[in-house]
Coordinates of C-alpha atoms (C1' of nucleotides) and ligand atoms in Angstrom, one line a residue:
Chain F
M46 CA 134.1 125.6 47.7
T47 CA 134.8 128.4 46.6
S48 CA 134.6 128.6 42.7
T49 CA 135.0 131.1 39.4
D50 CA 138.4 131.6 41.2
A51 CA 140.3 134.6 39.8
P52 CA 141.5 133.6 36.6
H53 CA 142.6 136.1 35.0
A54 CA 146.1 135.3 37.1
H55 CA 148.6 138.9 36.1
G56 CA 151.7 138.2 35.0
R57 CA 154.6 136.9 35.6
E58 CA 154.3 133.4 34.5
A59 CA 158.5 132.4 33.9
T60 CA 158.6 131.4 37.2
T61 CA 156.5 128.0 37.6
P62 CA 158.2 126.7 40.4
P63 CA 158.3 122.7 40.0
V64 CA 156.6 120.0 42.7
R65 CA 158.6 117.8 44.0
P66 CA 156.5 114.8 45.5
T67 CA 158.2 114.2 48.6
K68 CA 158.0 112.4 51.4
Q69 CA 156.4 114.6 53.7
R70 CA 154.2 115.6 50.9
R71 CA 152.9 111.9 50.5
A72 CA 152.6 112.0 53.9
V73 CA 150.2 114.7 54.5
A74 CA 148.3 113.5 51.7
E75 CA 147.7 109.5 52.3
A76 CA 146.9 111.4 55.9
L77 CA 144.0 113.4 54.3
A78 CA 143.1 110.5 51.3
S79 CA 142.6 107.8 56.0
F80 CA 140.0 111.2 56.7
G81 CA 136.4 111.4 55.8
D82 CA 135.9 114.1 57.6
F83 CA 137.7 117.4 57.6
R84 CA 140.4 118.0 60.2
S85 CA 143.0 121.1 61.0
A86 CA 146.3 121.0 60.2
Q87 CA 147.4 120.4 64.0
E88 CA 144.9 117.0 64.0
I89 CA 146.8 116.2 60.9
H90 CA 150.2 116.6 62.0
G91 CA 149.5 115.1 65.2
S92 CA 147.8 111.8 63.6
L93 CA 151.0 112.0 61.0
T94 CA 153.3 112.2 64.7
E95 CA 151.9 109.2 66.5
R96 CA 151.8 106.5 63.1
G97 CA 155.9 107.0 63.6
E98 CA 155.3 109.5 60.6
K99 CA 157.9 112.9 61.0
V100 CA 155.9 115.9 59.4
G101 CA 157.4 119.1 60.7
L102 CA 154.2 121.3 61.6
A103 CA 155.5 124.1 58.9
T104 CA 155.5 121.4 56.3
V105 CA 152.5 120.1 56.9
Y106 CA 151.0 123.5 57.0
R107 CA 152.7 124.2 54.0
T108 CA 151.6 120.9 51.8
L109 CA 148.5 122.0 52.7
Q110 CA 148.5 125.3 51.2
L111 CA 149.9 123.9 48.1
L112 CA 146.7 121.2 48.2
S113 CA 144.1 123.7 48.7
D114 CA 144.9 126.1 46.2
S115 CA 145.7 123.6 43.6
G116 CA 142.1 122.4 44.1
E117 CA 143.3 119.4 45.3
V118 CA 141.6 119.7 48.8
D119 CA 139.0 121.6 50.1
M120 CA 138.7 124.2 53.1
L121 CA 136.8 125.8 54.8
R122 CA 137.2 127.2 58.5
T123 CA 135.7 126.1 61.6
E124 CA 133.4 129.0 63.1
E125 CA 136.4 129.4 65.1
G126 CA 137.9 130.2 62.7
E127 CA 140.5 127.4 62.2
A128 CA 140.5 126.3 59.2
I129 CA 139.9 122.7 58.0
Y130 CA 141.2 120.4 55.8
R131 CA 139.5 117.6 53.5
R132 CA 140.0 114.9 50.0
C133 CA 137.3 116.1 48.1
S134 CA 136.0 115.3 45.1
A135 CA 137.3 117.0 42.2
T136 CA 133.2 118.6 40.8
H137 CA 131.9 121.5 42.1
H138 CA 129.7 121.6 45.7
H139 CA 129.3 122.1 48.6
H140 CA 129.1 120.8 52.1
L141 CA 127.0 119.5 55.2
V142 CA 129.2 119.5 58.1
C143 CA 127.6 117.5 61.4
R144 CA 128.9 119.9 64.2
Q145 CA 128.9 116.6 66.8
C146 CA 131.0 114.3 64.9
G147 CA 131.7 115.6 61.8
A148 CA 130.3 113.7 59.0
T149 CA 130.5 115.4 55.8
V150 CA 128.2 115.0 52.7
E151 CA 129.3 116.8 49.7
V152 CA 125.7 118.4 47.9
E153 CA 125.8 120.1 45.3
G154 CA 122.7 122.6 44.3
P155 CA 123.0 124.3 40.9
A156 CA 120.0 126.5 41.1
V157 CA 122.3 127.9 43.4
E158 CA 125.0 127.7 41.6
R159 CA 122.7 130.3 39.0
W160 CA 121.3 131.8 41.5
T161 CA 124.3 133.0 42.6
R162 CA 125.2 134.2 38.7
A163 CA 122.4 136.0 38.5
I164 CA 122.3 138.7 41.9
A165 CA 126.0 139.0 41.2
A166 CA 124.7 140.2 37.7
E167 CA 121.9 142.2 38.5
H168 CA 124.1 144.3 41.4
G169 CA 127.4 144.7 38.7
Y170 CA 129.6 142.3 40.8
A171 CA 132.1 140.6 37.9
D172 CA 134.8 137.8 39.2
I173 CA 132.3 135.8 42.0
A174 CA 133.2 133.4 44.2
H175 CA 130.6 131.7 46.9
T176 CA 131.1 130.3 50.3
L177 CA 128.0 128.0 51.0
E178 CA 128.0 125.5 53.9
L179 CA 125.9 123.7 55.9
F180 CA 126.1 123.0 59.5
G181 CA 123.6 120.3 61.4
T182 CA 123.7 117.1 64.1
C183 CA 123.7 114.1 62.2
R184 CA 120.8 111.5 62.7
S185 CA 123.6 109.8 65.3
C186 CA 124.3 111.9 66.6
A187 CA 120.8 113.4 67.0
V188 CA 119.6 113.0 70.9
Chain M
M71 CA 129.7 127.4 81.1
T72 CA 127.0 124.6 81.7
S73 CA 127.3 124.2 85.5
T74 CA 125.2 123.8 88.1
D75 CA 122.1 124.8 86.1
A76 CA 119.0 124.3 87.8
P77 CA 116.5 121.7 86.7
H78 CA 113.6 123.5 87.1
A79 CA 113.4 126.4 84.6
H80 CA 111.1 128.8 86.8
G81 CA 111.4 131.9 85.7
R82 CA 115.0 132.9 84.7
E83 CA 118.3 133.1 86.6
A84 CA 121.6 131.8 85.7
T85 CA 120.9 133.5 82.1
T86 CA 120.3 137.3 82.5
P87 CA 123.0 139.3 83.1
P88 CA 121.8 142.6 82.8
V89 CA 123.4 143.9 80.3
R90 CA 124.2 148.5 80.8
P91 CA 123.8 150.6 78.4
T92 CA 127.3 152.0 79.2
K93 CA 129.2 155.2 76.8
Q94 CA 132.0 152.5 75.4
R95 CA 129.1 149.9 74.5
R96 CA 127.1 153.2 72.5
A97 CA 130.6 154.6 71.6
V98 CA 130.9 150.8 69.2
A99 CA 127.5 150.6 68.2
E100 CA 127.5 154.1 66.6
A101 CA 130.9 153.3 65.1
L102 CA 129.5 149.8 63.3
A103 CA 126.4 152.8 62.2
S104 CA 128.8 155.1 60.9
F105 CA 129.9 152.1 58.6
G106 CA 128.6 150.4 55.2
D107 CA 130.7 147.6 55.4
F108 CA 132.3 145.4 57.3
R109 CA 134.9 146.3 60.0
S110 CA 137.6 143.8 61.8
A111 CA 137.3 144.4 65.8
Q112 CA 141.2 146.3 64.9
E113 CA 139.5 148.6 62.2
I114 CA 136.9 150.0 64.9
H115 CA 138.9 150.2 67.6
G116 CA 141.3 152.2 65.2
S117 CA 138.8 154.1 64.2
L118 CA 137.4 154.8 67.8
T119 CA 140.9 156.0 68.7
E120 CA 140.8 158.0 66.0
R121 CA 137.7 160.5 67.1
G122 CA 138.9 160.6 70.6
E123 CA 136.1 157.8 71.5
K124 CA 138.7 155.6 74.5
V125 CA 137.7 152.5 74.3
G126 CA 140.0 149.7 74.8
L127 CA 140.3 147.3 72.8
A128 CA 139.5 144.1 74.6
T129 CA 135.9 146.1 75.6
V130 CA 135.7 145.9 72.2
Y131 CA 136.1 142.7 71.7
R132 CA 133.3 142.3 73.9
T133 CA 130.9 144.6 72.7
L134 CA 130.9 143.2 68.8
Q135 CA 130.8 140.0 71.2
L136 CA 127.9 141.0 72.7
L137 CA 126.2 142.6 69.2
S138 CA 126.5 139.9 67.3
D139 CA 125.2 137.2 69.9
S140 CA 122.2 139.0 70.1
G141 CA 121.6 139.4 66.8
E142 CA 122.2 143.3 66.4
V143 CA 125.6 142.6 64.3
D144 CA 126.6 139.9 61.0
M145 CA 130.0 138.3 61.6
L146 CA 132.0 136.4 59.2
R147 CA 135.5 135.8 58.1
T148 CA 137.3 136.9 55.6
E149 CA 139.1 134.4 53.5
E150 CA 142.1 134.6 56.2
G151 CA 140.2 134.0 58.9
E152 CA 139.6 137.2 60.7
A153 CA 136.1 138.2 61.9
I154 CA 134.1 141.1 60.7
Y155 CA 131.5 143.2 62.0
R156 CA 129.1 144.5 60.1
R157 CA 125.8 146.4 60.9
C158 CA 123.0 144.8 59.4
S159 CA 119.0 144.7 59.0
A160 CA 117.1 142.6 61.2
T161 CA 116.1 140.1 58.7
H162 CA 117.1 136.4 58.1
H163 CA 119.8 138.2 54.1
H164 CA 123.4 136.7 53.0
H165 CA 125.7 138.9 51.4
L166 CA 127.3 140.1 48.2
V167 CA 130.8 142.1 49.2
C168 CA 133.6 143.5 47.5
R169 CA 136.7 142.1 47.7
Q170 CA 138.8 145.2 46.9
C171 CA 136.3 147.6 48.3
G172 CA 134.1 146.3 50.7
A173 CA 131.0 147.1 49.1
T174 CA 128.2 145.0 50.2
V175 CA 124.6 144.2 49.8
E176 CA 122.4 142.2 51.6
V177 CA 120.6 139.4 49.7
E178 CA 118.1 137.1 49.6
G179 CA 117.5 134.0 48.3
P180 CA 114.1 132.0 49.7
A181 CA 115.1 129.0 47.0
V182 CA 118.0 129.6 48.7
E183 CA 116.2 128.8 52.0
R184 CA 114.6 126.0 50.7
W185 CA 117.5 124.2 49.2
T186 CA 119.0 124.1 52.2
R187 CA 116.1 122.8 54.3
A188 CA 115.5 120.1 51.9
I189 CA 119.0 119.3 51.1
A190 CA 119.3 118.4 55.0
A191 CA 115.5 116.7 56.0
E192 CA 117.5 113.9 52.4
H193 CA 120.2 113.5 54.4
G194 CA 118.7 113.2 57.9
Y195 CA 120.8 115.8 59.3
A196 CA 118.7 117.9 61.7
D197 CA 119.0 121.8 63.0
I198 CA 120.1 122.8 60.6
A199 CA 122.3 126.6 60.5
H200 CA 123.7 127.3 57.1
T201 CA 126.5 130.8 55.6
L202 CA 126.1 131.4 52.5
E203 CA 128.6 134.7 51.2
L204 CA 129.6 136.0 47.9
F205 CA 132.6 138.0 47.5
G206 CA 133.2 139.9 43.7
T207 CA 134.1 142.7 42.3
C208 CA 132.0 145.8 42.0
R209 CA 131.5 147.8 39.2
S210 CA 133.3 151.4 40.6
C211 CA 136.2 148.7 40.7
A212 CA 136.1 147.0 38.2
V213 CA 139.4 147.5 36.3
Chain D
dG1018 C1' 126.4 158.2 100.9
dC1019 C1' 126.8 153.2 100.9
dT1020 C1' 126.9 148.9 98.4
dC1021 C1' 127.7 145.4 95.2
dA1022 C1' 127.0 143.0 90.6
dG1023 C1' 128.1 144.6 86.3
dT1024 C1' 131.7 146.0 83.3
dT1025 C1' 136.4 148.4 82.0
dG1026 C1' 141.6 148.7 80.6
dA1027 C1' 145.9 147.5 80.5
dC1028 C1' 148.2 143.4 80.3
dA1029 C1' 149.1 139.0 80.3
dA1030 C1' 148.1 134.7 78.4
dT1031 C1' 146.9 131.8 74.0
dC1032 C1' 147.1 129.8 69.8
dA1033 C1' 146.4 129.3 64.9
dT1034 C1' 149.7 130.2 61.6
dT1035 C1' 153.8 132.4 58.8
dC1036 C1' 158.8 133.7 58.7
dT1037 C1' 164.0 132.7 59.0
dC1038 C1' 167.2 130.6 57.1
dA1039 C1' 170.8 126.9 58.0
dA1040 C1' 171.0 121.5 56.8
dT1041 C1' 169.2 118.9 53.8
dC1042 C1' 166.6 116.7 49.2
dG1043 C1' 166.6 114.5 45.1
dA1044 C1' 166.9 115.7 40.3
dT1045 C1' 169.6 116.3 36.8
dT1046 C1' 174.3 116.1 34.3
dG1047 C1' 178.1 113.8 32.8
Chain U
dC1100 C1' 178.1 106.6 41.0
dA1101 C1' 179.8 112.1 41.9
dA1102 C1' 179.0 116.5 41.5
dT1103 C1' 175.9 121.2 41.5
dC1104 C1' 171.8 123.6 43.0
dG1105 C1' 167.6 125.0 43.5
dA1106 C1' 163.5 123.6 46.0
dT1107 C1' 162.1 121.5 50.2
dT1108 C1' 162.6 120.8 55.7
dG1109 C1' 162.5 121.7 60.5
dA1110 C1' 163.2 123.9 65.0
dG1111 C1' 162.4 127.8 66.2
dA1112 C1' 161.6 132.6 66.9
dA1113 C1' 158.0 136.1 64.8
dT1114 C1' 152.9 137.4 64.3
dG1115 C1' 148.6 139.1 65.4
dA1116 C1' 144.4 137.9 66.0
dT1117 C1' 142.1 137.0 70.2
dT1118 C1' 141.1 135.5 74.9
dG1119 C1' 142.1 135.7 80.4
dT1120 C1' 143.3 138.0 84.2
dC1121 C1' 142.0 141.1 88.0
dA1122 C1' 142.7 145.2 90.6
dA1123 C1' 140.5 149.8 89.4
dC1124 C1' 135.7 151.6 88.2
dT1125 C1' 130.7 152.9 87.6
dG1126 C1' 125.8 153.4 88.1
dA1127 C1' 121.5 152.2 89.6
dG1128 C1' 118.8 151.3 93.6
dC1129 C1' 118.6 152.1 98.8
Ligands
ZN1570 ZN1 134.7 119.2 49.8
ZN1571 ZN1 127.4 113.4 63.8
ZN1572 ZN1 123.7 140.8 57.4
ZN1573 ZN1 134.5 147.4 45.2

DNA sequence: GCTCAGTTGACAATCATTCTCAATCGATTG
DNA sequence: CAATCGATTGAGAATGATTGTCAACTGAGC
């Protein structure tokens, strides 16, 4: 979704805290891998709890933050503003999401990416990022 | 919400609450008209309070909800998930927003709209809606 | 003026998300 | 294996936006 993130990470690179692969982090990552659609932090935490994986809610949030920052998962917001996460492919893409069942399709639009850059240039905006999501009703959820 | 709805839509009944133009609603609308960029409900409420307009925070939220539902104002969410509002033109458009100063440009992309419909059809999704926002750094905010 | 549904506002209640910080973990060295 | 020490965790408190509650208020129509 958001592309072309700020490339200039202002100074202070000396502090690069090692990210340890802990049991909890693995649990969250595996949970994400087991879903095909976007889930909220609360849902993921609930799912883990059900399976007997005891992971604190705060840890789930922290891990999702990490994964999201590193680009391993995509994060977007529901109409209500709640953050939801999904394990996605590495290439830049957008989403077509069923608002009934959540079924998600990754879509690409080279033309849209081009359009984005053109618009930005035309108005003199630099360091552009964009969000683009499609919501609809999938075939199996149609009346 | 949808309760005891008459099966036969004889005229209009349950869903036509008269919207009275009150002092408070006018105040919120005027505040929105005076801004050129997106503002949060809290900011708008603060702005009104400063000017001496005594409007309750809940009323600001309710009015923004009304205006947003009626399409008179656009609502989108910040990266942090906070809802922000802006008085926009009536035609369908998207936004190019400076992440520093909030300067907003309305942009149109017929090609993008076409692409949206094509993608939706291709995957059998109906009743499509889409969100598309561009964030960047405007010329005057550039280093 | 009188009525009554729409409206308001002070305040409580939700709810997602973040913060705090003592206890625990785990890679590493000896 | 044991000691070390910063990274990590989790229970609970705290935050902050948004919504719900409900008695008091407003105003258009009679
Ligand atoms: Zn994705
Ligand atoms: Zn569906
Ligand atoms: Zn707009
Ligand atoms: Zn700017």
